[in-house]
JSON list of N, CA and C in Angstrom, two decimals:
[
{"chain": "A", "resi": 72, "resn": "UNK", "atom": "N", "xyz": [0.85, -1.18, 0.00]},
{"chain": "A", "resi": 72, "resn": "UNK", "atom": "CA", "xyz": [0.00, 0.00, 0.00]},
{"chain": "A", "resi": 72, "resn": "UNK", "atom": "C", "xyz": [0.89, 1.24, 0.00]},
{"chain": "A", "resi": 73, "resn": "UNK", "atom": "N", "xyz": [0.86, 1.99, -1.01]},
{"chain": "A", "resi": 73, "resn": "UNK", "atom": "CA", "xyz": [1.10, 3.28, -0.83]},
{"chain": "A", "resi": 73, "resn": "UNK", "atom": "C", "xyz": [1.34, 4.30, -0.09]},
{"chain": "A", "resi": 74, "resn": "UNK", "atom": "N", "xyz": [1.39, 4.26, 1.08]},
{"chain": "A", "resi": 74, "resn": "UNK", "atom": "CA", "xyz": [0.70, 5.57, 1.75]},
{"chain": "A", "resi": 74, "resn": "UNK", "atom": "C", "xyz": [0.93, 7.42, 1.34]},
{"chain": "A", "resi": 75, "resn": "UNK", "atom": "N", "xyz": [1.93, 7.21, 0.54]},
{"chain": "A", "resi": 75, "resn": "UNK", "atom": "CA", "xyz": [2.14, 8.57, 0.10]},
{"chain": "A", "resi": 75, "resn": "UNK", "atom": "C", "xyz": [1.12, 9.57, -0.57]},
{"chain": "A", "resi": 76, "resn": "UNK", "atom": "N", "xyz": [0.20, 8.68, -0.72]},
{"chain": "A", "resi": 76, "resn": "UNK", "atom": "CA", "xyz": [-1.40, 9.34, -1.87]},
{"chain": "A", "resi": 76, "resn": "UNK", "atom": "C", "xyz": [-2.21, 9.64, -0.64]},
{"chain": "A", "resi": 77, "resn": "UNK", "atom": "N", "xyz": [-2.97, 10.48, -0.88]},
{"chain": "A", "resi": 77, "resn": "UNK", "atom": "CA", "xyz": [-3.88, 11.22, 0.67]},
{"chain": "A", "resi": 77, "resn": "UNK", "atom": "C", "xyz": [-4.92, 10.93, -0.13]},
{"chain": "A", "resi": 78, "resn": "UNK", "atom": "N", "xyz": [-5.46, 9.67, -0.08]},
{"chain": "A", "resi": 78, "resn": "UNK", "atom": "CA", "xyz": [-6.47, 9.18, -0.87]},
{"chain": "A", "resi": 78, "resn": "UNK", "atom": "C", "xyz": [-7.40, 8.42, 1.06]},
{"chain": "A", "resi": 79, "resn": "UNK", "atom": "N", "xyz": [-8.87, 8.32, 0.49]},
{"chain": "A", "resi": 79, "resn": "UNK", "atom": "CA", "xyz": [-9.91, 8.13, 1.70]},
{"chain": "A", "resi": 79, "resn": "UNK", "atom": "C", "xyz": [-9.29, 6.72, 1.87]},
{"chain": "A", "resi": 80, "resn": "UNK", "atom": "N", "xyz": [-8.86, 6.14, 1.31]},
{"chain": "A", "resi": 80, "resn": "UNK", "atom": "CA", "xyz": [-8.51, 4.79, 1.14]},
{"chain": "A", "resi": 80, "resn": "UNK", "atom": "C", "xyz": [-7.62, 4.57, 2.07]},
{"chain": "A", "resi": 81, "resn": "UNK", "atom": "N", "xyz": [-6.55, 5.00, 2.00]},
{"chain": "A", "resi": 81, "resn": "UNK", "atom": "CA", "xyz": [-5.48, 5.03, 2.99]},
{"chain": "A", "resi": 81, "resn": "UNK", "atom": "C", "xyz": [-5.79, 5.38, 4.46]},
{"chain": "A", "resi": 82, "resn": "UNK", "atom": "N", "xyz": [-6.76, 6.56, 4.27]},
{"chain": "A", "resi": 82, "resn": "UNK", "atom": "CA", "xyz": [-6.84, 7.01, 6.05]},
{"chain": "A", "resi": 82, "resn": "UNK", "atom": "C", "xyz": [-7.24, 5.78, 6.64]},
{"chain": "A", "resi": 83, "resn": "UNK", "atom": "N", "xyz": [-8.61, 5.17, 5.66]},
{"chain": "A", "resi": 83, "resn": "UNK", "atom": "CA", "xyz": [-9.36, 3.79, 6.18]},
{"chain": "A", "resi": 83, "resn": "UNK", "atom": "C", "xyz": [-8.43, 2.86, 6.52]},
{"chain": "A", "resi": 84, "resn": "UNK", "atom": "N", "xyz": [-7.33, 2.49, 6.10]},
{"chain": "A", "resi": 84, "resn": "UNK", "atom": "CA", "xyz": [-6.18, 1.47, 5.94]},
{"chain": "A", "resi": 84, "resn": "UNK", "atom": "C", "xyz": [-5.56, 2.03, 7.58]},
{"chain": "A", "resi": 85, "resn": "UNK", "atom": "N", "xyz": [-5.33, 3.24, 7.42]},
{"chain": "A", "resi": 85, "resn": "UNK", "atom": "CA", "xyz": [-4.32, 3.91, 8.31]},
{"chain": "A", "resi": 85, "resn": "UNK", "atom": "C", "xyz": [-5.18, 3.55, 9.96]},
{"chain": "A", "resi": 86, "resn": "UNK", "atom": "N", "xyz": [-6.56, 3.83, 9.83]},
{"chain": "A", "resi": 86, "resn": "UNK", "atom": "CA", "xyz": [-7.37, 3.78, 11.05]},
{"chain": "A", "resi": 86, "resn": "UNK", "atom": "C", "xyz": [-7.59, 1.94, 11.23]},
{"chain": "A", "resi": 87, "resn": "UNK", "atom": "N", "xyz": [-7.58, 1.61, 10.81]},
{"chain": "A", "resi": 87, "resn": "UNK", "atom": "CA", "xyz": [-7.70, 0.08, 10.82]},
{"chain": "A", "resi": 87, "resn": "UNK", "atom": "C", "xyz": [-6.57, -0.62, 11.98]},
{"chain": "A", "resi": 88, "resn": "UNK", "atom": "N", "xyz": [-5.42, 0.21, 10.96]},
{"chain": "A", "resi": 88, "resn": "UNK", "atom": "CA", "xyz": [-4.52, -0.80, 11.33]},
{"chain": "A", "resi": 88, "resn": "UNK", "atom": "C", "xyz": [-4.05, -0.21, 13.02]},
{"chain": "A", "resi": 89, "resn": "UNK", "atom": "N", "xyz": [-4.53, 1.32, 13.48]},
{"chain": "A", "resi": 89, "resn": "UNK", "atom": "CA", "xyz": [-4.17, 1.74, 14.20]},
{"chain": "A", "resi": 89, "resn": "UNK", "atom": "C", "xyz": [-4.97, 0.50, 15.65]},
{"chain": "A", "resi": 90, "resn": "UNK", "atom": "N", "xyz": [-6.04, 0.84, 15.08]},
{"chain": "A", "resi": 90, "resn": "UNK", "atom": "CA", "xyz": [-7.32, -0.14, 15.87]},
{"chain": "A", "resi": 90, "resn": "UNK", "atom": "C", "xyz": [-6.62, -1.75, 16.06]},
{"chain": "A", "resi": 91, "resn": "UNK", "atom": "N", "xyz": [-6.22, -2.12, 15.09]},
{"chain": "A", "resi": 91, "resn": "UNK", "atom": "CA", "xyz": [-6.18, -2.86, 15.45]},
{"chain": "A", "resi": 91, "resn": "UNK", "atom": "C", "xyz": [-4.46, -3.75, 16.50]},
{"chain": "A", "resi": 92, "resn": "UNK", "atom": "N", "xyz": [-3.71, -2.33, 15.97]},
{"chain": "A", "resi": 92, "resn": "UNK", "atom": "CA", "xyz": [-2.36, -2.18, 16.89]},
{"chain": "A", "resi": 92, "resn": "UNK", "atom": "C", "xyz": [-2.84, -2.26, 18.10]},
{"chain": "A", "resi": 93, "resn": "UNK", "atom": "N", "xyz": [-3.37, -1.60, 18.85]},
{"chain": "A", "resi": 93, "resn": "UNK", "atom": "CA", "xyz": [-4.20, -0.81, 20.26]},
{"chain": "A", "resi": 93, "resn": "UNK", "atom": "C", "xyz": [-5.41, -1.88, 20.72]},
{"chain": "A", "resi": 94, "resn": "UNK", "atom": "N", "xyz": [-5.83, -2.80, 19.35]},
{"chain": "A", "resi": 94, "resn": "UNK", "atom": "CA", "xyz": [-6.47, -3.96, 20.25]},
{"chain": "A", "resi": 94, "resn": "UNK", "atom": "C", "xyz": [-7.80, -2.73, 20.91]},
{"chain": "A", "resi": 95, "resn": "UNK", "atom": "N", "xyz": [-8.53, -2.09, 20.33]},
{"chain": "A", "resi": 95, "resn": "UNK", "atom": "CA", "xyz": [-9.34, -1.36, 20.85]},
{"chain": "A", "resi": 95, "resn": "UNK", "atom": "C", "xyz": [-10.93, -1.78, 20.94]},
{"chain": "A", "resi": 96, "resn": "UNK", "atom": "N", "xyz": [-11.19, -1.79, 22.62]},
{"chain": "A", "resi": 96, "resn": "UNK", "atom": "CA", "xyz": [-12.44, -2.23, 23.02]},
{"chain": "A", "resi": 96, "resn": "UNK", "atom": "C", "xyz": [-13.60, -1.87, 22.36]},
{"chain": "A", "resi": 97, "resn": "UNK", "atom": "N", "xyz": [-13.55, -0.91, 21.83]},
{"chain": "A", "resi": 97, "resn": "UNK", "atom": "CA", "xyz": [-14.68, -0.18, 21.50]},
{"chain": "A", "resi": 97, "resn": "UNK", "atom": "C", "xyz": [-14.30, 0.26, 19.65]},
{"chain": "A", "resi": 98, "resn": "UNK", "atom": "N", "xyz": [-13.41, -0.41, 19.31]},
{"chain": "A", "resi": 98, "resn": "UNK", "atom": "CA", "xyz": [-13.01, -0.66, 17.65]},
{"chain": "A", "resi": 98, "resn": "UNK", "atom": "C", "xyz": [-14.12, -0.16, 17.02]},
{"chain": "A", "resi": 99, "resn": "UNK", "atom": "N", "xyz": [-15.64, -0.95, 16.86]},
{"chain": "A", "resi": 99, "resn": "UNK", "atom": "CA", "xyz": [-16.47, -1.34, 16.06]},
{"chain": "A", "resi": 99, "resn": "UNK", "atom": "C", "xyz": [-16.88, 0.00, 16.31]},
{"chain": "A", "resi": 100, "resn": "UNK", "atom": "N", "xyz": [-16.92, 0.94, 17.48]},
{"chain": "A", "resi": 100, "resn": "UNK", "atom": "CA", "xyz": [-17.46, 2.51, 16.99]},
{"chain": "A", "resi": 100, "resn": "UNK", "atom": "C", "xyz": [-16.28, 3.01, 16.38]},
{"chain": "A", "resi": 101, "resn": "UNK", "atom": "N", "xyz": [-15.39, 2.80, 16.10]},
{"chain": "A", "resi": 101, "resn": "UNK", "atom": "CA", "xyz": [-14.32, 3.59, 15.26]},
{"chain": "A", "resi": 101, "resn": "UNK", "atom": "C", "xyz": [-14.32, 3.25, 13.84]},
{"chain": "A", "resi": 102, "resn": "UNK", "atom": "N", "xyz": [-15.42, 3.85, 13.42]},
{"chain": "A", "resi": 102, "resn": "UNK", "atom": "CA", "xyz": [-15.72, 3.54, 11.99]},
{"chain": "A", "resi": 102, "resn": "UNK", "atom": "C", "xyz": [-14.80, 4.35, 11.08]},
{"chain": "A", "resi": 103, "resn": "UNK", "atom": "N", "xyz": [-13.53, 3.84, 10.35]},
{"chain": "A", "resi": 103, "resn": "UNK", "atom": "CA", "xyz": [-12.76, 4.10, 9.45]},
{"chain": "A", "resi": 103, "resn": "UNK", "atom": "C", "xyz": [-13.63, 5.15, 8.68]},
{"chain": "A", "resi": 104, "resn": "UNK", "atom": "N", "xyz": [-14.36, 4.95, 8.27]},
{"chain": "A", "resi": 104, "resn": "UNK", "atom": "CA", "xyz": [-15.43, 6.16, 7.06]},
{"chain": "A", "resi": 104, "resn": "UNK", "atom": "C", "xyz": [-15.79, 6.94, 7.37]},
{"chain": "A", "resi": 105, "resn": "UNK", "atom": "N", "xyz": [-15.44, 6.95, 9.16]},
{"chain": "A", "resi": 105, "resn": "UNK", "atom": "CA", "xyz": [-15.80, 8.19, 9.46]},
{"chain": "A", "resi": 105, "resn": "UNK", "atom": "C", "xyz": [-14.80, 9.34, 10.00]},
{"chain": "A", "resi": 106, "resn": "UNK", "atom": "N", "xyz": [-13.69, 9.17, 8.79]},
{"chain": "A", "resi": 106, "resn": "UNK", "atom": "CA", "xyz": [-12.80, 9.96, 9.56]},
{"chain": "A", "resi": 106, "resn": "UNK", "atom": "C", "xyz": [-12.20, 10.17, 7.34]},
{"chain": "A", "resi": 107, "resn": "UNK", "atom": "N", "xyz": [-12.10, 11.59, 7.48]},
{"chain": "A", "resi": 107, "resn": "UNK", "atom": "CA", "xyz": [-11.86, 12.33, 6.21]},
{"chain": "A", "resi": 107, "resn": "UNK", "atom": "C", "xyz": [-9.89, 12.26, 5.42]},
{"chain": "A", "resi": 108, "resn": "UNK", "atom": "N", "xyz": [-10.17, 11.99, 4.18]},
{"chain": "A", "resi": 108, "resn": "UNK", "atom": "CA", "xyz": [-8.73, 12.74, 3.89]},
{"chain": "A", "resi": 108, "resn": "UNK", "atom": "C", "xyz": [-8.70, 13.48, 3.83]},
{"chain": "A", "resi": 109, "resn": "UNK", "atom": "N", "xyz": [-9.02, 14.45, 4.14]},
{"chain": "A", "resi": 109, "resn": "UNK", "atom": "CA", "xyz": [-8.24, 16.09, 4.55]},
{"chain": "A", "resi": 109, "resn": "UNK", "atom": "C", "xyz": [-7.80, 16.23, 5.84]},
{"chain": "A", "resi": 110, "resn": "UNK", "atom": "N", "xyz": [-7.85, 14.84, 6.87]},
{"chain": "A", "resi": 110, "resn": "UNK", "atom": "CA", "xyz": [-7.54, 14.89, 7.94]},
{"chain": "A", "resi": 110, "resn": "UNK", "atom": "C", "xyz": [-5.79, 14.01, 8.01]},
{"chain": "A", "resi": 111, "resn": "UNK", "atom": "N", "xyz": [-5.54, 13.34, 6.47]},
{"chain": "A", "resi": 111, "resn": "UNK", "atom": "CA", "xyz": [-4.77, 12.61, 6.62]},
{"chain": "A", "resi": 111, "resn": "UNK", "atom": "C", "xyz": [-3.75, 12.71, 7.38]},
{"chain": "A", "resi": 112, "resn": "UNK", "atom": "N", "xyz": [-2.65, 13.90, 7.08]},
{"chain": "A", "resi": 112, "resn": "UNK", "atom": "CA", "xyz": [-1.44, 14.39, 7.68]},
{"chain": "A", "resi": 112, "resn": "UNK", "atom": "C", "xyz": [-1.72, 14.08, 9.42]},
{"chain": "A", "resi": 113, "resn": "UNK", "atom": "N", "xyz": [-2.94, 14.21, 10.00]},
{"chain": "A", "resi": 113, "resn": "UNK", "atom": "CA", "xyz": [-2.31, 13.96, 11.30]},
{"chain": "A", "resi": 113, "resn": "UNK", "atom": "C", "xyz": [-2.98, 12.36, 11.59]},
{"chain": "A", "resi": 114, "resn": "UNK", "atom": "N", "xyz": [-3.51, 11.80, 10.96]},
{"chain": "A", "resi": 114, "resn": "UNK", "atom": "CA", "xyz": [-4.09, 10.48, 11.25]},
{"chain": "A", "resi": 114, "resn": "UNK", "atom": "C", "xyz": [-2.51, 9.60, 10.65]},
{"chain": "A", "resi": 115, "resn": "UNK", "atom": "N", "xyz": [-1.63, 10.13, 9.48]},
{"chain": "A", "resi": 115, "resn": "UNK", "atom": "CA", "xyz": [-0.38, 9.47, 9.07]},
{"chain": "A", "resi": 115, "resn": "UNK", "atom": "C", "xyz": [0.54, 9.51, 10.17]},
{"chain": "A", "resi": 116, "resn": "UNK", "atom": "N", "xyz": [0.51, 10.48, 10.93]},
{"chain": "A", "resi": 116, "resn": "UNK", "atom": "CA", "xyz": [1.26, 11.02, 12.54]},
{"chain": "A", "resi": 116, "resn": "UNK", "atom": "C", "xyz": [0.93, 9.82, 13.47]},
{"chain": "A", "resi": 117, "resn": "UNK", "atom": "N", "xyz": [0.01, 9.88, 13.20]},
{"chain": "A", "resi": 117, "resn": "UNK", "atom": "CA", "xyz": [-0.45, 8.77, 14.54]},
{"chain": "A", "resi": 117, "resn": "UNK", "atom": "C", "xyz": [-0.77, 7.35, 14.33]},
{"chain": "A", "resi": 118, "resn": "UNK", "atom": "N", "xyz": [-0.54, 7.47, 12.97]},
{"chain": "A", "resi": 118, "resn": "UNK", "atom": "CA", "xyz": [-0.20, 5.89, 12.34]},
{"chain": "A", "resi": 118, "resn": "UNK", "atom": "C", "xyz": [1.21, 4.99, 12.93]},
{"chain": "A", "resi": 119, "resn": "UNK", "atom": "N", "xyz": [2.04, 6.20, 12.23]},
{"chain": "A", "resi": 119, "resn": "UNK", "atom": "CA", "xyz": [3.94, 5.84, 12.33]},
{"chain": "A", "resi": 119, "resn": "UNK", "atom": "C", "xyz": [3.76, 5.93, 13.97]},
{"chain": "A", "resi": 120, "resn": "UNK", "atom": "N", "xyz": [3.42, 6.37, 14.35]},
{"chain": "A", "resi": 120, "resn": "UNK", "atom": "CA", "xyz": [3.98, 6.46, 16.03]},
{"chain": "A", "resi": 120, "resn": "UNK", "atom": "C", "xyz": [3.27, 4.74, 16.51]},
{"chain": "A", "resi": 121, "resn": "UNK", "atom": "N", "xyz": [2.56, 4.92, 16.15]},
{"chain": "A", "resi": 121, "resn": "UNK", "atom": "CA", "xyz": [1.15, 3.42, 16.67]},
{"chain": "A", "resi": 121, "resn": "UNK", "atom": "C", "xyz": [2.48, 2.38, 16.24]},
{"chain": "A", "resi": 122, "resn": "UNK", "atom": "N", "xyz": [2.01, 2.83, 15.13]},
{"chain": "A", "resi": 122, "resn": "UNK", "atom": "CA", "xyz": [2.95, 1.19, 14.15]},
{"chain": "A", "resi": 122, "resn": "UNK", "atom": "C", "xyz": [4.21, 0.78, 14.83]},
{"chain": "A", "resi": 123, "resn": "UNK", "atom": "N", "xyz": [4.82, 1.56, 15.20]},
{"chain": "A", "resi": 123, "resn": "UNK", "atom": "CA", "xyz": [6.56, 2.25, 14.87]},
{"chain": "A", "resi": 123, "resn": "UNK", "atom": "C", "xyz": [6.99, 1.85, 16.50]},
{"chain": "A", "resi": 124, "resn": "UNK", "atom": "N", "xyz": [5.55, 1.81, 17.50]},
{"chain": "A", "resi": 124, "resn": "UNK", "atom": "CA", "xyz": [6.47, 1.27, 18.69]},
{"chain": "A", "resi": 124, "resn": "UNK", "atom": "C", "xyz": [6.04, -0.22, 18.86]},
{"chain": "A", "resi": 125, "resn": "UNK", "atom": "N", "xyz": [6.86, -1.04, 19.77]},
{"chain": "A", "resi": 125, "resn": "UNK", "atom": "CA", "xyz": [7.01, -2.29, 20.31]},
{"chain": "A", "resi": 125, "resn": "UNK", "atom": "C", "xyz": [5.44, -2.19, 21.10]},
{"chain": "A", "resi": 126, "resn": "UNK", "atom": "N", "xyz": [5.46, -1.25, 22.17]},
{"chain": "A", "resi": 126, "resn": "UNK", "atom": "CA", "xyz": [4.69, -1.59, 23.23]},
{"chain": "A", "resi": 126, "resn": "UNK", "atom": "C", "xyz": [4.06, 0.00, 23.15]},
{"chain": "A", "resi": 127, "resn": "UNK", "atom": "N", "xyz": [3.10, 0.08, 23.95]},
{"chain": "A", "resi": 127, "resn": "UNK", "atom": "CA", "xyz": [2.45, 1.08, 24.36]},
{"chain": "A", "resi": 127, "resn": "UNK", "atom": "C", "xyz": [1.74, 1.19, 25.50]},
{"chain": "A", "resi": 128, "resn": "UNK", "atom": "N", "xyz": [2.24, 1.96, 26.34]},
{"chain": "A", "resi": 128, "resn": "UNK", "atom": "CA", "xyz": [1.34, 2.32, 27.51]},
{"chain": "A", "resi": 128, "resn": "UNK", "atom": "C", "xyz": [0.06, 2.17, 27.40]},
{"chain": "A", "resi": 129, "resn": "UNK", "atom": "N", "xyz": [-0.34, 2.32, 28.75]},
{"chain": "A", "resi": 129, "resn": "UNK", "atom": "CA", "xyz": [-1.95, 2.99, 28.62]},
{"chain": "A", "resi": 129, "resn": "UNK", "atom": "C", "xyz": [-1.96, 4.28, 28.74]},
{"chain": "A", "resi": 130, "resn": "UNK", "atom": "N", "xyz": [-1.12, 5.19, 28.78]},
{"chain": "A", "resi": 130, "resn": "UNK", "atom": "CA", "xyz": [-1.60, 6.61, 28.98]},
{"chain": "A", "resi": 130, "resn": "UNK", "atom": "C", "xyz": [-1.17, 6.75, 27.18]},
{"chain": "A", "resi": 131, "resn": "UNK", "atom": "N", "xyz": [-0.46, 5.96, 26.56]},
{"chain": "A", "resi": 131, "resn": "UNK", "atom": "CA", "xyz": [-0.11, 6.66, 25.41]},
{"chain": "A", "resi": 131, "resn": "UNK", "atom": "C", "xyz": [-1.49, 5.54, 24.27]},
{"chain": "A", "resi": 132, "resn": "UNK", "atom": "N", "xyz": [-1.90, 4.91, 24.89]},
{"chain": "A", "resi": 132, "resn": "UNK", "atom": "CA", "xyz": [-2.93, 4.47, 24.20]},
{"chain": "A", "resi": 132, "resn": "UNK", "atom": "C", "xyz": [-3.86, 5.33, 24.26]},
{"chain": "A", "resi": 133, "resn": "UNK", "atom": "N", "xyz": [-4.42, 5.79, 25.58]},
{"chain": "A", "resi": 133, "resn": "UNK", "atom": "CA", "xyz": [-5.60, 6.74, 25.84]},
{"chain": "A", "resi": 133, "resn": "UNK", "atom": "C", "xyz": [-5.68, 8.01, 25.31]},
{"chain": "A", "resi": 134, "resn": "UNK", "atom": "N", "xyz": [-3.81, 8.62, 24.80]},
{"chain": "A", "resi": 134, "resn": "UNK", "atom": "CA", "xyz": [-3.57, 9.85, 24.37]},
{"chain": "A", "resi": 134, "resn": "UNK", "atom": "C", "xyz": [-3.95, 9.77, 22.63]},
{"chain": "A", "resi": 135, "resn": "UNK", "atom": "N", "xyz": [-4.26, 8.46, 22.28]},
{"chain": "A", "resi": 135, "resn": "UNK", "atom": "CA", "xyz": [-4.15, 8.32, 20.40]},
{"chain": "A", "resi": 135, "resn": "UNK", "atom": "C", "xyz": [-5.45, 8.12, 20.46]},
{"chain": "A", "resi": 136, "resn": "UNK", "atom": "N", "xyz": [-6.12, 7.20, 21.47]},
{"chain": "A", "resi": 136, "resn": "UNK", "atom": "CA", "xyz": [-7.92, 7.06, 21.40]},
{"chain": "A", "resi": 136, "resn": "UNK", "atom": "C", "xyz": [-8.62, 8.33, 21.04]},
{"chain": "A", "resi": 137, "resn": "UNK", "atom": "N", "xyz": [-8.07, 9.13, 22.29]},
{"chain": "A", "resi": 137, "resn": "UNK", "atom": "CA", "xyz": [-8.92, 11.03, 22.59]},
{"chain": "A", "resi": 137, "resn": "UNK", "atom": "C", "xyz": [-8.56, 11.59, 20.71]},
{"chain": "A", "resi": 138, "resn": "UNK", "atom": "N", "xyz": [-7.16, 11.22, 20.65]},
{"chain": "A", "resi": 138, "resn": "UNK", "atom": "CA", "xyz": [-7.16, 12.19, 19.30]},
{"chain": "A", "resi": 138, "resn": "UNK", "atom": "C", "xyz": [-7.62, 11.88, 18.29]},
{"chain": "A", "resi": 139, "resn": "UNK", "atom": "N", "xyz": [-7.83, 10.58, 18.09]},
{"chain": "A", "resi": 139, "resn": "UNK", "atom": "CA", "xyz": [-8.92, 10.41, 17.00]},
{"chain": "A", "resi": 139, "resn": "UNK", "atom": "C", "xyz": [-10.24, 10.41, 17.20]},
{"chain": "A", "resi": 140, "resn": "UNK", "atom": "N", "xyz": [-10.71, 10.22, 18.42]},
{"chain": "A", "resi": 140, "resn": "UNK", "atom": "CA", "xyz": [-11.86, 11.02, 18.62]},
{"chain": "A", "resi": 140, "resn": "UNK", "atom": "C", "xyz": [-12.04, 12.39, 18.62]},
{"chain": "A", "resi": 141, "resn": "UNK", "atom": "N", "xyz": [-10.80, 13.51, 18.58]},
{"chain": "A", "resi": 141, "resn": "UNK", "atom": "CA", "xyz": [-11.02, 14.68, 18.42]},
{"chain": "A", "resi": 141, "resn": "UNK", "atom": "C", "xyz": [-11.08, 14.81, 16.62]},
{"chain": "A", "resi": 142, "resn": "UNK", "atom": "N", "xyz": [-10.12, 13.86, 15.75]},
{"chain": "A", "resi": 142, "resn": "UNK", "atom": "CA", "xyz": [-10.17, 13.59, 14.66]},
{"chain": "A", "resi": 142, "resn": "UNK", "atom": "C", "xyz": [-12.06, 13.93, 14.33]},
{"chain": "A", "resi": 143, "resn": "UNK", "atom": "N", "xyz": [-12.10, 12.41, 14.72]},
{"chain": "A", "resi": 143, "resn": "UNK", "atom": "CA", "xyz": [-13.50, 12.25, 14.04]},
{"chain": "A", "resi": 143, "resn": "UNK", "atom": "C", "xyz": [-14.79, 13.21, 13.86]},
{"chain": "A", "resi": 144, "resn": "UNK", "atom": "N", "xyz": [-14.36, 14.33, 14.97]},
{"chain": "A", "resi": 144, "resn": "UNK", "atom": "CA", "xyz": [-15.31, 14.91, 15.72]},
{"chain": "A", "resi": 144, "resn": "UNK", "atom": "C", "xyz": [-15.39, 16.13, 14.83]},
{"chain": "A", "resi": 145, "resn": "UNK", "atom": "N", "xyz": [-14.33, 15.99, 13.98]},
{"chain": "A", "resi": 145, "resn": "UNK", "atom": "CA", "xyz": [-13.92, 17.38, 12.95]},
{"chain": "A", "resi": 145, "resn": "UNK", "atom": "C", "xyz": [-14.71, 17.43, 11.78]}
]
């Protein structure tokens, strides 16, 4: 996959895989479609960081949950 194209496709790809890094309880309300490419640049931010570590806290899990809920909320 590409990610260099800021295509809806990718964010969906990008939110997926975040969800499913984070193992998130409440996944099935984090509906990929509902989050825009014009939002890409910071949903790609919080992709590489998700992806990119071994482990993750819970405060740094809870800090990527809130922001894509501030995402979505946009």
């Amino acid at each position: 996959m590409d990610l260099n194209e800021k295509t809806q496709a990718n964010v969906e790809y990008m939110i997926e895989q975040i969800k499913s890094k984070l193992r998130m309880a409440s996944a099935a309300a984090m509906q990929a479609s509902a989050f825009s490419a014009s939002q890409y640049d910071d949903i790609y931010d919080l992709y590489e960081m998700v992806i990119n570590k071994h482990n993750l806290s819970i405060s740094e899990v809870e800090a990527v949950v809130s922001e894509l809920g501030r995402l979505r909320g946009k």
